[in-house]
Coordinates of C-alpha atoms and ligand atoms in Angstrom, one line a residue:
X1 CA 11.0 -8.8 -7.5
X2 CA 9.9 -5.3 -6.3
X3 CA 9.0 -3.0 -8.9
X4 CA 9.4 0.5 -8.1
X5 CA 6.3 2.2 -10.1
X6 CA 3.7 -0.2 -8.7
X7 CA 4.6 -0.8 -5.3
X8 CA 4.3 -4.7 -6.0
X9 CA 6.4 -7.7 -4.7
X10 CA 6.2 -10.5 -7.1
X11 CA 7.3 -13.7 -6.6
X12 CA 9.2 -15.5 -8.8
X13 CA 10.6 -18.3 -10.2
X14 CA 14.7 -18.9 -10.6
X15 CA 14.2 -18.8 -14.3
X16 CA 11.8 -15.1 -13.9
X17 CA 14.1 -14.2 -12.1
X18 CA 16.7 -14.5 -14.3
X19 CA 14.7 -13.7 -17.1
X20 CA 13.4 -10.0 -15.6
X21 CA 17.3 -9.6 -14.9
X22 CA 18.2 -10.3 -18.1
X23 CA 15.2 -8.1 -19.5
X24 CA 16.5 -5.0 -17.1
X25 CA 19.8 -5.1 -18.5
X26 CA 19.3 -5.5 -22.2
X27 CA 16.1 -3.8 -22.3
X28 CA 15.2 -5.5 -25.4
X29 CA 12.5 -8.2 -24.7
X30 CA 13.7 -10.5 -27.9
X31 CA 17.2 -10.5 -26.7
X32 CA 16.3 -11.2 -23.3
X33 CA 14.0 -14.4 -24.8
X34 CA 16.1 -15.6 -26.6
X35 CA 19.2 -16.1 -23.8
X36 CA 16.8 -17.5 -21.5
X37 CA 15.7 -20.0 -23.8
X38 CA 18.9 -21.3 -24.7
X39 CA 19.4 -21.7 -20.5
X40 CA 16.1 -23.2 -20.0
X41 CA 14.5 -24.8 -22.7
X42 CA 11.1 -25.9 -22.6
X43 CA 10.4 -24.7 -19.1
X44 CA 10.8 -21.1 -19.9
X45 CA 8.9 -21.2 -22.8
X46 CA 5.9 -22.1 -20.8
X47 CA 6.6 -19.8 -17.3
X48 CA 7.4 -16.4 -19.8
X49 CA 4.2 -16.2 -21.5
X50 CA 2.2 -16.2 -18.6
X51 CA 5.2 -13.8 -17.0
X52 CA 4.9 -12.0 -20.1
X53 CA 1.4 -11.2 -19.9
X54 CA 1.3 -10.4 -15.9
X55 CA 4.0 -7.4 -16.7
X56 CA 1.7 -6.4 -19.1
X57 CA -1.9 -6.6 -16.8
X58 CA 0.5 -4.9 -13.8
X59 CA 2.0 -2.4 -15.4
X60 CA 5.5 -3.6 -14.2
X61 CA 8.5 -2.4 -15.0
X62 CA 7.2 0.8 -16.3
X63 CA 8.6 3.1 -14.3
X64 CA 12.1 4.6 -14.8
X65 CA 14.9 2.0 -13.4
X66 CA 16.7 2.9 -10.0
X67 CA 19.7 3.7 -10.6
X68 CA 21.4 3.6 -7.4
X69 CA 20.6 2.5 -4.2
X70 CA 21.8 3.8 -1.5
X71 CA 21.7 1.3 1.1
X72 CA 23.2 -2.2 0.5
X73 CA 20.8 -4.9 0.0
X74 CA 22.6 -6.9 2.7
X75 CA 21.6 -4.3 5.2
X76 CA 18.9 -3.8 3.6
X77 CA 17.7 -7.8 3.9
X78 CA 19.6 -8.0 7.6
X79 CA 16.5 -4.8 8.4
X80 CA 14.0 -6.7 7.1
X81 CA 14.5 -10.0 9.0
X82 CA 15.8 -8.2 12.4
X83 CA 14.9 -4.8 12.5
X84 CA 11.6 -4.0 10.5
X85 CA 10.2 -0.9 11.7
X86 CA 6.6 0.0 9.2
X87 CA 4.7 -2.5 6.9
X88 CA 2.4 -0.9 4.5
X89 CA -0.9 -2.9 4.0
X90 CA -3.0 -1.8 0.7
X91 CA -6.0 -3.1 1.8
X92 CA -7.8 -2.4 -1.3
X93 CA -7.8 -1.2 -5.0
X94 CA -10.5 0.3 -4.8
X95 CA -11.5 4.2 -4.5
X96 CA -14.6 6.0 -4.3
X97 CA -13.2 8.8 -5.9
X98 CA -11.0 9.1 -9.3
X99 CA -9.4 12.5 -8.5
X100 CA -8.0 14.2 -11.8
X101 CA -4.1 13.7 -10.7
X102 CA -4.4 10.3 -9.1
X103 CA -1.5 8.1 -9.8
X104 CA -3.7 5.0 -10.6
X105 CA -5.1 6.9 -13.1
X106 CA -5.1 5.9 -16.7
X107 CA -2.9 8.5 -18.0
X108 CA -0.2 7.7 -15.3
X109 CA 0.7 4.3 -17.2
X110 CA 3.8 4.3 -15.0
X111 CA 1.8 2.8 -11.7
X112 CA -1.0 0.0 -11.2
X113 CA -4.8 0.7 -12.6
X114 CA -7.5 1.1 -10.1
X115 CA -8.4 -2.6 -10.0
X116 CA -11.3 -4.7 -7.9
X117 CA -8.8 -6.2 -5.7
X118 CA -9.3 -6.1 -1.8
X119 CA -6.4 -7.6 0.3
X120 CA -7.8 -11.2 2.3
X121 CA -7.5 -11.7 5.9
X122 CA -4.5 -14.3 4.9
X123 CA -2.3 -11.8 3.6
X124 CA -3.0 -9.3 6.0
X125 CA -2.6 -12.0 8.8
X126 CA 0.8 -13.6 7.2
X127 CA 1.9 -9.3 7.0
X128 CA 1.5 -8.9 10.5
X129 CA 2.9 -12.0 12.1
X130 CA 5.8 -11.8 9.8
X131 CA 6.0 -7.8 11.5
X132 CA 5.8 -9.1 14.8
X133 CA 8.5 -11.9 14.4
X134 CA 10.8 -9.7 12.6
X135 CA 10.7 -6.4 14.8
X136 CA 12.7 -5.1 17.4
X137 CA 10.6 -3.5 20.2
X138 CA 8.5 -0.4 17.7
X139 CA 6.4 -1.2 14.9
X140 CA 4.0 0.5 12.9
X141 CA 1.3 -1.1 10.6
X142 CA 0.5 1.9 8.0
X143 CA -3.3 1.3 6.0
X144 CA -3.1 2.5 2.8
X145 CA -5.1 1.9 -0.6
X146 CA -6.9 2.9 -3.2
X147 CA -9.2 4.1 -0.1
X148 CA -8.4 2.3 3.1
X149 CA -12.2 2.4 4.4
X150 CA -13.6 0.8 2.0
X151 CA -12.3 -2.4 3.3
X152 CA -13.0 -1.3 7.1
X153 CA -13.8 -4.2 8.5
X154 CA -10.8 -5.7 7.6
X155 CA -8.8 -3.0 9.0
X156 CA -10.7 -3.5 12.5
X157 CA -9.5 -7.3 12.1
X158 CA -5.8 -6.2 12.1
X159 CA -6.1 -4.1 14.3
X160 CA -7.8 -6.1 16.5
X161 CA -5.6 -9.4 16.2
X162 CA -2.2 -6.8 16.4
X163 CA -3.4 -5.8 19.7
X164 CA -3.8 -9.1 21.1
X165 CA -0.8 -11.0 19.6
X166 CA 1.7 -7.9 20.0
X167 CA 3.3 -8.6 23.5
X168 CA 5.2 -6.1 25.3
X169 CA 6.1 -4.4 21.7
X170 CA 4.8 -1.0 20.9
X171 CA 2.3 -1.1 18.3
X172 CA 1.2 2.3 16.1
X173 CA -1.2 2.5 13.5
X174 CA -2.0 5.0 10.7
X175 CA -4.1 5.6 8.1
X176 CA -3.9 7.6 4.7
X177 CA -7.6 8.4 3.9
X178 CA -9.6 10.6 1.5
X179 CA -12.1 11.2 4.4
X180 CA -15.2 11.0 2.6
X181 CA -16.1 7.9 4.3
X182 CA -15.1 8.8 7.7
X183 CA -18.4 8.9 9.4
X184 CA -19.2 9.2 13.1
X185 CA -18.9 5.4 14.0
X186 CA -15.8 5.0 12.8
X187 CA -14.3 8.1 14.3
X188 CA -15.8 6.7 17.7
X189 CA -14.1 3.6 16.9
X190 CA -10.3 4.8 16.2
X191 CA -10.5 7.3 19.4
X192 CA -10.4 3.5 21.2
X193 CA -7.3 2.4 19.4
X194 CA -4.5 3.8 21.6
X195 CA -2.3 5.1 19.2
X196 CA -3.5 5.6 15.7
X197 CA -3.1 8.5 13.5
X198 CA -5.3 9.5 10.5
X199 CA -3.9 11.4 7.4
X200 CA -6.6 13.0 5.5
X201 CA -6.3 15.1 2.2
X202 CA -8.0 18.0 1.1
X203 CA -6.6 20.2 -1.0
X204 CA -7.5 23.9 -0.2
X205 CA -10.9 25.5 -0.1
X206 CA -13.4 24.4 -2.1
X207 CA -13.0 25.8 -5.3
X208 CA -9.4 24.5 -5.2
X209 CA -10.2 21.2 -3.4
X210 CA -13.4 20.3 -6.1
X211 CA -11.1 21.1 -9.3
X212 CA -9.2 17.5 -8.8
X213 CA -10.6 15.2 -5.7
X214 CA -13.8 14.6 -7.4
X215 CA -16.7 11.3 -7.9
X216 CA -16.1 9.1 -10.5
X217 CA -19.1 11.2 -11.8
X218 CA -17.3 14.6 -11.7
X219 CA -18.7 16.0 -8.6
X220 CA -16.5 17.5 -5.9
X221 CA -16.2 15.5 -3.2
X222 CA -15.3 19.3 -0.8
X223 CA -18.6 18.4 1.6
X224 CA -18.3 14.6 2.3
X225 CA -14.3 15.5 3.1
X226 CA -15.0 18.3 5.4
X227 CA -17.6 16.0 7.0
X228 CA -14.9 13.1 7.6
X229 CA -12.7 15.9 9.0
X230 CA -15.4 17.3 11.7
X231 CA -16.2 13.8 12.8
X232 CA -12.5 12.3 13.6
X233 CA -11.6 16.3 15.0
X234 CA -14.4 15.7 17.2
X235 CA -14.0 12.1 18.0
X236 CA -10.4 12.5 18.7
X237 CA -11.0 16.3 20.7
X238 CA -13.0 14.2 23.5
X239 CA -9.6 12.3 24.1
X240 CA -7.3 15.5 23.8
X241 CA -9.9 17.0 26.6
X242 CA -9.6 13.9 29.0
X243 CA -5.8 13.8 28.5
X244 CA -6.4 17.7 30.0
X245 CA -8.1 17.1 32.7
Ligands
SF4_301 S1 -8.6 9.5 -3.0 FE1 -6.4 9.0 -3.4 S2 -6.5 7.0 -4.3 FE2 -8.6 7.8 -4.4 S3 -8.7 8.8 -6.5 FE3 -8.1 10.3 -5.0 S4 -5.8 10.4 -5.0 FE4 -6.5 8.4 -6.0

């Protein structure tokens, strides 16, 4: 089950399957109970409590239903197992900041918490050999969070073991980063991945950029950004200037 808000992919069992299906149509949590019961006795008693409580703890199914899809799951399924062309990896919960508009927020009830969760080499492993298996000749392996350099050293690992297991396939990489951790060492590090892209945000000057992307204690986080910035500018400059010459 993928649930829109969230970003999750749950799996599930034939009967929460059938159960979440049911509970998307009638939008009525009794009825939907009560159907499934009938269907599956004893054995759904026991898996929808604990189903129950995990839509509760994730905050799935909270966001508004989709209510068309463009593109038909067949093709949709045939892309993934043929054809993939990005996996996202969320290698943590985490952030160091808690800007005022963040979507993991508390007030935006639609989407996940900020939790304590950091992805495990497992996962990230199992994500990237199922990308290599199940792509054409391109693919690119997005790092995403929460904020992606707090679990650095797992990033290095993927990176690292993509490289070396890729073949003759063209590998990208990219992160989305808040670029208050981006110090000097790790700049020097990306500038030796050969194609990786950062994607920082800052949101104006610093009056503008300290009202919202701010410490969990209130204080801007303007300085540390623009510090982030300078470093992977100058990092990746070096390699612009060899490409010149
Ligand atoms: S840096 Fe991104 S993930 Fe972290 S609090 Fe700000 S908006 Fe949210």
């Amino acid at each position: 089950m993928y649930d829109v808000g969230t970003g999750k992919v749950c799996q599930c069992s034939e009967c929460e399957y059938d159960f979440l299906n049911e509970l998307l149509q009638s939008e009525n949590l009794d009825m939907a109970i009560n159907k499934n019961a009938s269907k599956y006795g004893d054995m759904f008693i026991d898996e929808i409590s604990n189903l129950i409580e995990g839509i509760k703890t994730h905050h799935l199914l909270c966001a508004e239903k989709l209510k068309k899809f463009e593109r038909k799951e067949k093709i949709v399924l045939e892309k993934a197992e043929t054809d993939l062309q990005q996996i996202t990896l969320e290698l943590t919960e985490c952030c160091n900041l808690a800007c005022r508009y963040c979507i993991y927020g508390e007030e935006n009830s639609d989407f996940r918490e900020f939790g304590n969760r950091v992805m495990s080499w497992n996962v990230a492993k199992a994500a990237v050999d199922y990308a290599l298996a199940h792509s054409k000749r391109k693919i690119a392996i997005t790092f995403y969070g929460g904020e992606p350099l707090l679990n650095f050293e797992l990033l290095k690992q993927i990176v690292e073991y993509t490289l070396k297991n890729k073949d003759n396939k063209e590998c990208t990489f990219s992160m989305t980063t808040n670029l208050t951790l981006l110090s000097k060492e790790i700049a020097l590090y990306l500038l030796t991945i050969p194609q990786f892209s950062v994607v920082g945000s800052i949101d104006g000057n610093k009056e503008v950029h300290n009202q919202n992307r701010v410490y969990k204690n209130g204080k801007g986080s303007y300085n540390a950004a623009i510090l982030g910035l300078k470093n992977i500018v100058e990092a990746f400059g070096e390699r612009a200037k060899e490409k010149l010459y």
